[in-house]
mmCIF file with all atom_site columns, C-alpha atoms in Angstrom:
data_model
loop_
_atom_site.group_PDB
_atom_site.id
_atom_site.type_symbol
_atom_site.label_atom_id
_atom_site.label_alt_id
_atom_site.label_comp_id
_atom_site.label_asym_id
_atom_site.label_entity_id
_atom_site.label_seq_id
_atom_site.pdbx_PDB_ins_code
_atom_site.Cartn_x
_atom_site.Cartn_y
_atom_site.Cartn_z
_atom_site.occupancy
_atom_site.B_iso_or_equiv
_atom_site.pdbx_formal_charge
_atom_site.auth_seq_id
_atom_site.auth_comp_id
_atom_site.auth_asym_id
_atom_site.auth_atom_id
_atom_site.pdbx_PDB_model_num
ATOM 1  C CA . MET D 1 1  ? 126.819 82.350  120.331 1.00 37.00 ? 1  MET D CA 1
ATOM 2  C CA . PRO D 1 2  ? 128.147 83.675  117.003 1.00 39.00 ? 2  PRO D CA 1
ATOM 3  C CA . LYS D 1 3  ? 126.498 86.797  115.604 1.00 47.00 ? 3  LYS D CA 1
ATOM 4  C CA . GLU D 1 4  ? 125.068 84.799  112.681 1.00 53.00 ? 4  GLU D CA 1
ATOM 5  C CA . GLY D 1 5  ? 123.144 82.706  115.222 1.00 64.00 ? 5  GLY D CA 1
ATOM 6  C CA . HIS D 1 6  ? 121.142 85.776  116.175 1.00 90.00 ? 6  HIS D CA 1
ATOM 7  C CA . ARG D 1 7  ? 119.647 86.184  112.698 1.00 94.00 ? 7  ARG D CA 1
ATOM 8  C CA . ILE D 1 8  ? 116.499 84.606  111.319 1.00 96.00 ? 8  ILE D CA 1
ATOM 9  C CA . ARG D 1 9  ? 114.469 84.920  108.153 1.00 97.00 ? 9  ARG D CA 1
ATOM 10 C CA . LEU D 1 10 ? 110.891 86.095  108.246 1.00 98.00 ? 10 LEU D CA 1
ATOM 11 C CA . VAL D 1 11 ? 108.457 85.926  105.355 1.00 98.00 ? 11 VAL D CA 1
ATOM 12 C CA . PHE D 1 12 ? 106.198 88.948  105.030 1.00 98.00 ? 12 PHE D CA 1
ATOM 13 C CA . ILE D 1 13 ? 103.104 88.560  102.877 1.00 97.00 ? 13 ILE D CA 1
ATOM 14 C CA . ILE D 1 14 ? 102.155 91.915  101.370 1.00 96.00 ? 14 ILE D CA 1
ATOM 15 C CA . ASN D 1 15 ? 99.262  92.033  98.899  1.00 93.00 ? 15 ASN D CA 1
ATOM 16 C CA . GLY D 1 16 ? 99.549  88.264  98.415  1.00 95.00 ? 16 GLY D CA 1
ATOM 17 C CA . VAL D 1 17 ? 103.274 88.314  97.561  1.00 96.00 ? 17 VAL D CA 1
ATOM 18 C CA . ASP D 1 18 ? 106.010 86.804  99.786  1.00 97.00 ? 18 ASP D CA 1
ATOM 19 C CA . TYR D 1 19 ? 109.020 88.937  100.755 1.00 98.00 ? 19 TYR D CA 1
ATOM 20 C CA . LEU D 1 20 ? 111.899 87.339  102.647 1.00 97.00 ? 20 LEU D CA 1
ATOM 21 C CA . VAL D 1 21 ? 113.628 89.526  105.243 1.00 97.00 ? 21 VAL D CA 1
ATOM 22 C CA . GLU D 1 22 ? 116.659 88.547  107.315 1.00 97.00 ? 22 GLU D CA 1
ATOM 23 C CA . VAL D 1 23 ? 116.780 90.216  110.722 1.00 96.00 ? 23 VAL D CA 1
ATOM 24 C CA . ASN D 1 24 ? 118.507 90.032  114.093 1.00 96.00 ? 24 ASN D CA 1
ATOM 25 C CA . VAL D 1 25 ? 116.284 88.389  116.730 1.00 96.00 ? 25 VAL D CA 1
ATOM 26 C CA . GLU D 1 26 ? 117.177 91.188  119.157 1.00 96.00 ? 26 GLU D CA 1
ATOM 27 C CA . ALA D 1 27 ? 115.798 93.877  116.813 1.00 96.00 ? 27 ALA D CA 1
ATOM 28 C CA . PRO D 1 28 ? 112.282 95.252  117.151 1.00 97.00 ? 28 PRO D CA 1
ATOM 29 C CA . LEU D 1 29 ? 109.745 93.857  114.705 1.00 97.00 ? 29 LEU D CA 1
ATOM 30 C CA . ALA D 1 30 ? 109.486 97.408  113.307 1.00 97.00 ? 30 ALA D CA 1
ATOM 31 C CA . VAL D 1 31 ? 112.964 97.017  111.758 1.00 97.00 ? 31 VAL D CA 1
ATOM 32 C CA . ALA D 1 32 ? 111.853 93.943  109.814 1.00 97.00 ? 32 ALA D CA 1
ATOM 33 C CA . VAL D 1 33 ? 108.631 95.713  108.777 1.00 97.00 ? 33 VAL D CA 1
ATOM 34 C CA . GLU D 1 34 ? 110.587 98.651  107.354 1.00 97.00 ? 34 GLU D CA 1
ATOM 35 C CA . ARG D 1 35 ? 112.857 96.289  105.399 1.00 97.00 ? 35 ARG D CA 1
ATOM 36 C CA . ALA D 1 36 ? 109.869 94.381  104.028 1.00 97.00 ? 36 ALA D CA 1
ATOM 37 C CA . LEU D 1 37 ? 108.207 97.611  102.905 1.00 97.00 ? 37 LEU D CA 1
ATOM 38 C CA . VAL D 1 38 ? 111.376 98.750  101.118 1.00 96.00 ? 38 VAL D CA 1
ATOM 39 C CA . GLU D 1 39 ? 111.842 95.309  99.521  1.00 96.00 ? 39 GLU D CA 1
ATOM 40 C CA . SER D 1 40 ? 108.235 95.346  98.292  1.00 96.00 ? 40 SER D CA 1
ATOM 41 C CA . HIS D 1 41 ? 108.433 98.975  97.123  1.00 95.00 ? 41 HIS D CA 1
ATOM 42 C CA . ASN D 1 42 ? 105.582 99.918  99.484  1.00 93.00 ? 42 ASN D CA 1
ATOM 43 C CA . THR D 1 43 ? 107.167 103.117 100.732 1.00 91.00 ? 43 THR D CA 1
ATOM 44 C CA . GLY D 1 44 ? 104.301 105.500 99.964  1.00 92.00 ? 44 GLY D CA 1
ATOM 45 C CA . ARG D 1 45 ? 102.832 105.103 103.435 1.00 93.00 ? 45 ARG D CA 1
ATOM 46 C CA . PRO D 1 46 ? 104.789 105.394 106.695 1.00 93.00 ? 46 PRO D CA 1
ATOM 47 C CA . PRO D 1 47 ? 105.520 102.135 108.569 1.00 92.00 ? 47 PRO D CA 1
ATOM 48 C CA . ASP D 1 48 ? 103.278 103.182 111.470 1.00 92.00 ? 48 ASP D CA 1
ATOM 49 C CA . GLU D 1 49 ? 100.237 102.917 109.167 1.00 95.00 ? 49 GLU D CA 1
ATOM 50 C CA . TRP D 1 50 ? 100.928 99.196  108.664 1.00 97.00 ? 50 TRP D CA 1
ATOM 51 C CA . GLU D 1 51 ? 100.006 96.336  110.977 1.00 97.00 ? 51 GLU D CA 1
ATOM 52 C CA . VAL D 1 52 ? 101.521 92.874  111.287 1.00 97.00 ? 52 VAL D CA 1
ATOM 53 C CA . ARG D 1 53 ? 99.592  89.706  112.053 1.00 97.00 ? 53 ARG D CA 1
ATOM 54 C CA . ASN D 1 54 ? 100.854 86.163  112.441 1.00 96.00 ? 54 ASN D CA 1
ATOM 55 C CA . SER D 1 55 ? 99.351  83.174  110.641 1.00 93.00 ? 55 SER D CA 1
ATOM 56 C CA . ALA D 1 56 ? 96.740  82.838  113.400 1.00 95.00 ? 56 ALA D CA 1
ATOM 57 C CA . GLY D 1 57 ? 95.598  86.417  112.782 1.00 95.00 ? 57 GLY D CA 1
ATOM 58 C CA . VAL D 1 58 ? 97.017  87.775  116.047 1.00 96.00 ? 58 VAL D CA 1
ATOM 59 C CA . LEU D 1 59 ? 98.110  91.415  115.861 1.00 97.00 ? 59 LEU D CA 1
ATOM 60 C CA . LEU D 1 60 ? 101.812 91.738  116.767 1.00 97.00 ? 60 LEU D CA 1
ATOM 61 C CA . GLU D 1 61 ? 103.388 94.699  118.558 1.00 97.00 ? 61 GLU D CA 1
ATOM 62 C CA . LYS D 1 62 ? 106.024 96.217  116.284 1.00 97.00 ? 62 LYS D CA 1
ATOM 63 C CA . GLY D 1 63 ? 107.914 97.682  119.260 1.00 96.00 ? 63 GLY D CA 1
ATOM 64 C CA . ARG D 1 64 ? 108.700 94.261  120.722 1.00 97.00 ? 64 ARG D CA 1
ATOM 65 C CA . THR D 1 65 ? 111.765 92.291  119.661 1.00 97.00 ? 65 THR D CA 1
ATOM 66 C CA . ILE D 1 66 ? 111.571 89.331  117.310 1.00 97.00 ? 66 ILE D CA 1
ATOM 67 C CA . GLU D 1 67 ? 112.826 87.128  120.131 1.00 96.00 ? 67 GLU D CA 1
ATOM 68 C CA . ASP D 1 68 ? 110.262 88.413  122.664 1.00 97.00 ? 68 ASP D CA 1
ATOM 69 C CA . LEU D 1 69 ? 107.462 87.719  120.177 1.00 97.00 ? 69 LEU D CA 1
ATOM 70 C CA . GLY D 1 70 ? 108.692 84.114  119.904 1.00 95.00 ? 70 GLY D CA 1
ATOM 71 C CA . LEU D 1 71 ? 108.999 84.270  116.124 1.00 96.00 ? 71 LEU D CA 1
ATOM 72 C CA . LYS D 1 72 ? 110.872 81.372  114.560 1.00 95.00 ? 72 LYS D CA 1
ATOM 73 C CA . ASN D 1 73 ? 112.933 81.108  111.406 1.00 96.00 ? 73 ASN D CA 1
ATOM 74 C CA . GLY D 1 74 ? 110.609 81.095  108.388 1.00 96.00 ? 74 GLY D CA 1
ATOM 75 C CA . ALA D 1 75 ? 107.639 82.586  110.267 1.00 97.00 ? 75 ALA D CA 1
ATOM 76 C CA . ARG D 1 76 ? 105.001 83.908  107.861 1.00 97.00 ? 76 ARG D CA 1
ATOM 77 C CA . LEU D 1 77 ? 103.676 87.342  108.788 1.00 98.00 ? 77 LEU D CA 1
ATOM 78 C CA . PHE D 1 78 ? 100.924 89.305  107.102 1.00 98.00 ? 78 PHE D CA 1
ATOM 79 C CA . LEU D 1 79 ? 101.609 93.005  106.607 1.00 97.00 ? 79 LEU D CA 1
ATOM 80 C CA . SER D 1 80 ? 98.713  95.243  105.640 1.00 96.00 ? 80 SER D CA 1
ATOM 81 C CA . LEU D 1 81 ? 97.563  98.829  105.986 1.00 95.00 ? 81 LEU D CA 1
ATOM 82 C CA . ARG D 1 82 ? 95.615  99.513  109.160 1.00 89.00 ? 82 ARG D CA 1
ATOM 83 C CA . VAL D 1 83 ? 91.922  100.121 108.667 1.00 81.00 ? 83 VAL D CA 1
ATOM 84 C CA . GLY D 1 84 ? 91.453  103.768 107.833 1.00 67.00 ? 84 GLY D CA 1
ATOM 85 C CA . ALA D 1 85 ? 95.111  104.258 106.843 1.00 55.00 ? 85 ALA D CA 1
ATOM 86 C CA . GLY D 1 86 ? 94.704  103.586 103.141 1.00 53.00 ? 86 GLY D CA 1
ATOM 87 C CA . GLY D 1 87 ? 92.271  104.092 100.351 1.00 47.00 ? 87 GLY D CA 1
ATOM 88 C CA . THR D 1 88 ? 90.182  107.122 99.639  1.00 43.00 ? 88 THR D CA 1
ATOM 89 C CA . ARG D 1 89 ? 87.675  108.885 101.782 1.00 40.00 ? 89 ARG D CA 1
ATOM 90 C CA . ALA D 1 90 ? 84.184  109.594 100.611 1.00 41.00 ? 90 ALA D CA 1
ATOM 91 C CA . TRP D 1 91 ? 82.932  112.981 101.674 1.00 39.00 ? 91 TRP D CA 1
ATOM 92 C CA . LEU D 1 92 ? 79.256  113.733 101.933 1.00 44.00 ? 92 LEU D CA 1
ATOM 93 C CA . THR D 1 93 ? 78.014  117.128 100.885 1.00 44.00 ? 93 THR D CA 1
ATOM 94 C CA . LEU D 1 94 ? 74.901  118.240 102.678 1.00 50.00 ? 94 LEU D CA 1
ATOM 95 C CA . LYS D 1 95 ? 72.624  120.710 100.925 1.00 45.00 ? 95 LYS D CA 1
#
């Protein structure tokens, strides 16, 4: 199979905006996540603080390959900060 046949396009939805990423199906999902974060200019938080879910809401393992996850060309994936990874923390002061 030609090398081009090993590449697919994934659509990452980050904060309601679509970002198209082309990736090799043999690469870990983490590679595509890093590209999507760079493309979207969301580089303030490390990639390990982000989680990926498919359109059914199933959490995907970023260490698995695109092929092993069964992702198809044009798959829409939702990328968001893990709970507790973003935002501010409210501290209580006891008197």
